[in-house]
XYZ file of C-alpha atoms in Angstrom:
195
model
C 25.730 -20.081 28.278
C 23.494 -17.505 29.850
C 24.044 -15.823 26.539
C 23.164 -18.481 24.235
C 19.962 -18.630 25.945
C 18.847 -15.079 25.649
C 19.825 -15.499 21.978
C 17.338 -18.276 21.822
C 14.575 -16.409 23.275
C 15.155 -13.490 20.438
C 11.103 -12.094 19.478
C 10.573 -14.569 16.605
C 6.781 -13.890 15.167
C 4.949 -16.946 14.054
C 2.207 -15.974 11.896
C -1.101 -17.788 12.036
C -1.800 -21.098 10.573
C -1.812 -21.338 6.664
C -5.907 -22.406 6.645
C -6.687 -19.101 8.960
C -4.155 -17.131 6.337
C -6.192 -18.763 3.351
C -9.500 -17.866 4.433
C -8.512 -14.186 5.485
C -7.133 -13.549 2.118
C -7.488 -14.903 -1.976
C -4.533 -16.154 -1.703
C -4.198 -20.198 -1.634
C -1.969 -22.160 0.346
C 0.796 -22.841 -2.198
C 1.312 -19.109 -3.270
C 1.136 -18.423 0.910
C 4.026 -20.394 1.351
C 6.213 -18.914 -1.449
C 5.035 -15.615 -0.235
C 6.124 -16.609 3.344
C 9.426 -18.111 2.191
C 10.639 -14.604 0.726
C 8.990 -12.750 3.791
C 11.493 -14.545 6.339
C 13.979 -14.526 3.870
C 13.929 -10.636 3.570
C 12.639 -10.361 7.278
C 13.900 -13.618 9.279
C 12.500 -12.042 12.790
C 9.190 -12.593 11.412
C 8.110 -8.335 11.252
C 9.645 -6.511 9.043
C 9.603 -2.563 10.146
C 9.485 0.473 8.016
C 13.068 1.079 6.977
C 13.126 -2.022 5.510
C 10.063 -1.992 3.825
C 11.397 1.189 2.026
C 14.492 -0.874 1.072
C 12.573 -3.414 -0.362
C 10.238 -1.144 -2.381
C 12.644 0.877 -3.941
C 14.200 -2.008 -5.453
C 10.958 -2.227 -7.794
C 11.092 1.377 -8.624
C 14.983 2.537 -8.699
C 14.597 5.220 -11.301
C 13.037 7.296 -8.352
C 12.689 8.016 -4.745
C 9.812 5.579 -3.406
C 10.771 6.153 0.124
C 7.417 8.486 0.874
C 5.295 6.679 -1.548
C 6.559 3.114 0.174
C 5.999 5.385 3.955
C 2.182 5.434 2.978
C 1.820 1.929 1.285
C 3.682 0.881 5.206
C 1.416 2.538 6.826
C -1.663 1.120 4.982
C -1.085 -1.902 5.519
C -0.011 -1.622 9.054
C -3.333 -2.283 10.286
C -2.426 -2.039 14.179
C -0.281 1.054 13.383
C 2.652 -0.498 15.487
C 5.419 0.292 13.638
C 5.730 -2.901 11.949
C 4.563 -5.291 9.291
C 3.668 -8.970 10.279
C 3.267 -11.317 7.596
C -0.461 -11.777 7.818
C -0.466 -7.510 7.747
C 1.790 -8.147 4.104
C -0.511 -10.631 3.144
C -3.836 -8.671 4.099
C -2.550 -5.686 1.931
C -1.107 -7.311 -1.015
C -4.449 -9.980 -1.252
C -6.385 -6.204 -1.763
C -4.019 -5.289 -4.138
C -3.850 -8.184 -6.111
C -6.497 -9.946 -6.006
C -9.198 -7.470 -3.993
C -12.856 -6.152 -5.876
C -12.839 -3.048 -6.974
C -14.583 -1.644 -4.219
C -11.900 -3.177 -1.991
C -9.024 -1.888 -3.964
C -11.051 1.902 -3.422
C -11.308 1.569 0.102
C -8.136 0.802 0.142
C -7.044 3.875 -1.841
C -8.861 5.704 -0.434
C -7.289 4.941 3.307
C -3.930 5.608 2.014
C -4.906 9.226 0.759
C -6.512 9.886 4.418
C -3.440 10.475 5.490
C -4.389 11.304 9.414
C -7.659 8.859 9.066
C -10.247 10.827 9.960
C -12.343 10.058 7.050
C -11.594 12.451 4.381
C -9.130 13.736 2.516
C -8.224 17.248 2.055
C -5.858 18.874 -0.855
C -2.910 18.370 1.765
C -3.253 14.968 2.042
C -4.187 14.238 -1.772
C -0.704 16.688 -2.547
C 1.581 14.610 -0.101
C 0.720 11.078 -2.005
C 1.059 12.494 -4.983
C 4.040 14.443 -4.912
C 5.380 10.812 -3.352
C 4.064 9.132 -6.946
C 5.954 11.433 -8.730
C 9.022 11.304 -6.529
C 8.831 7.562 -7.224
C 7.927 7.440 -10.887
C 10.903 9.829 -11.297
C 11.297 10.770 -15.181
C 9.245 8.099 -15.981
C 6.063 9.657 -14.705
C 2.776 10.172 -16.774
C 2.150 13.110 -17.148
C 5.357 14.014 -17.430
C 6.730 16.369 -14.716
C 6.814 19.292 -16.881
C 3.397 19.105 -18.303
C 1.884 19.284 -15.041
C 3.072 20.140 -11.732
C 1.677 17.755 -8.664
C -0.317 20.847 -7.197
C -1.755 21.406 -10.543
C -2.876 17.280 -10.794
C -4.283 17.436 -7.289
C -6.476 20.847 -8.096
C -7.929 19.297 -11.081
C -8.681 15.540 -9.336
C -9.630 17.333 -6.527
C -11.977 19.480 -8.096
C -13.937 16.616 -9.816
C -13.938 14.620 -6.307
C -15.179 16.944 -4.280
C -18.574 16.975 -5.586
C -20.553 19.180 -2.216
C -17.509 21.591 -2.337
C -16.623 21.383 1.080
C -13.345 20.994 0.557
C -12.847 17.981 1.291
C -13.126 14.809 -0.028
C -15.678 11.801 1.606
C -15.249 8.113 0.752
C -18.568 8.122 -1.371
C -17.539 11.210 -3.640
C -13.623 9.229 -3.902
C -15.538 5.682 -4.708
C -18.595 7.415 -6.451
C -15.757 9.563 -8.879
C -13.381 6.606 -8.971
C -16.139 4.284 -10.569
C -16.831 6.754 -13.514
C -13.543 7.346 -14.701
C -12.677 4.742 -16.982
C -9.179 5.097 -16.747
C -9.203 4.881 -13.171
C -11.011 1.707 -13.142
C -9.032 0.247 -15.667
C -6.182 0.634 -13.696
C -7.511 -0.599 -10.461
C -6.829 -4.136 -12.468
C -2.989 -3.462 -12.867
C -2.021 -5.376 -9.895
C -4.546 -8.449 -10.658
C -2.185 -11.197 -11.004
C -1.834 -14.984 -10.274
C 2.083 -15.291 -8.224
């Protein structure tokens, strides 16, 4: 009996009410709920941690390895950098993505380049997320993998980014560069959907 209890008391997370959820994102209450019904069903505690997150994201890209790519993404939208999603974190990140201004989407870029958050990113950082891109595009990455090495993409982005040459790149130079190139801000709309 004693047992059946402590099973009972197992961490269940209740996200917040659907109004709060609707404000806090562009999301309205109808696609919150089928979002939420496929978050418990994939994660019925309620969080879902990292592992699974990787699970779940590879699904979408199986010609490759999205494990670091999906390590980042986890990480971005981990807001409270605890180690695990809740649904209004999921919800948060994929409202930028989807549905988010451009600016938003940028920032949002931008935070999953700066790898250790300090407020810049350096060639390091920029190298790690991309080398995870083309682990995760796989054969099916543009440019193809032997027309340009990941090193060879970052030293030319980098080199239009960082405008000063510090050697570094600052949010404003990322946003600033990001808003000029055309195809960058055409593809900032990929993810604009309705679910």
């Amino acid at each position: 009996h004693d047992l059946e209890d402590l099973d009972m008391q197992t961490v269940r997370y209740k996200p917040e009410g659907l109004d709060t959820l609707c404000r806090a994102t562009k999301f309205n209450r109808k696609e919150l709920q089928l979002m939420y019904r496929g978050f418990k069903q994939e994660c019925p505690s309620g969080v879902v941690n990292e592992e699974t997150f990787k699970n779940i994201y590879s699904q979408f890209f199986p010609q490759g390895d999205s494990s670091r790519y999906a390590h980042f993404v986890f990480n971005s939208f981990d807001t409270d950098h605890n180690g695990s999603l809740t649904f209004e974190e999921f919800v948060s990140g994929l409202s930028i993505l989807a549905r988010g201004t451009v600016n938003e989407k940028l920032n949002w870029a931008f935070n999953l380049y700066d790898i250790n958050g300090d407020g810049y990113i350096t060639r390091e950082e920029m190298l790690s997320v991309v080398q995870a891109i083309y682990d995760m595009m796989g054969k099916y990455s543009e440019p193809t993998a032997e027309d340009i090495t990941p090193s060879e993409h970052v030293e030319r982005v980098f080199q239009k980014m960082d405008v000063n040459g510090d050697g570094v790149v600052s949010i404003e130079e990322f946003i600033d560069c990001c808003k000029k190139d055309e195809t960058i801000t055409r593809s900032m709309h990929v993810f604009d959907t309705i679910l």
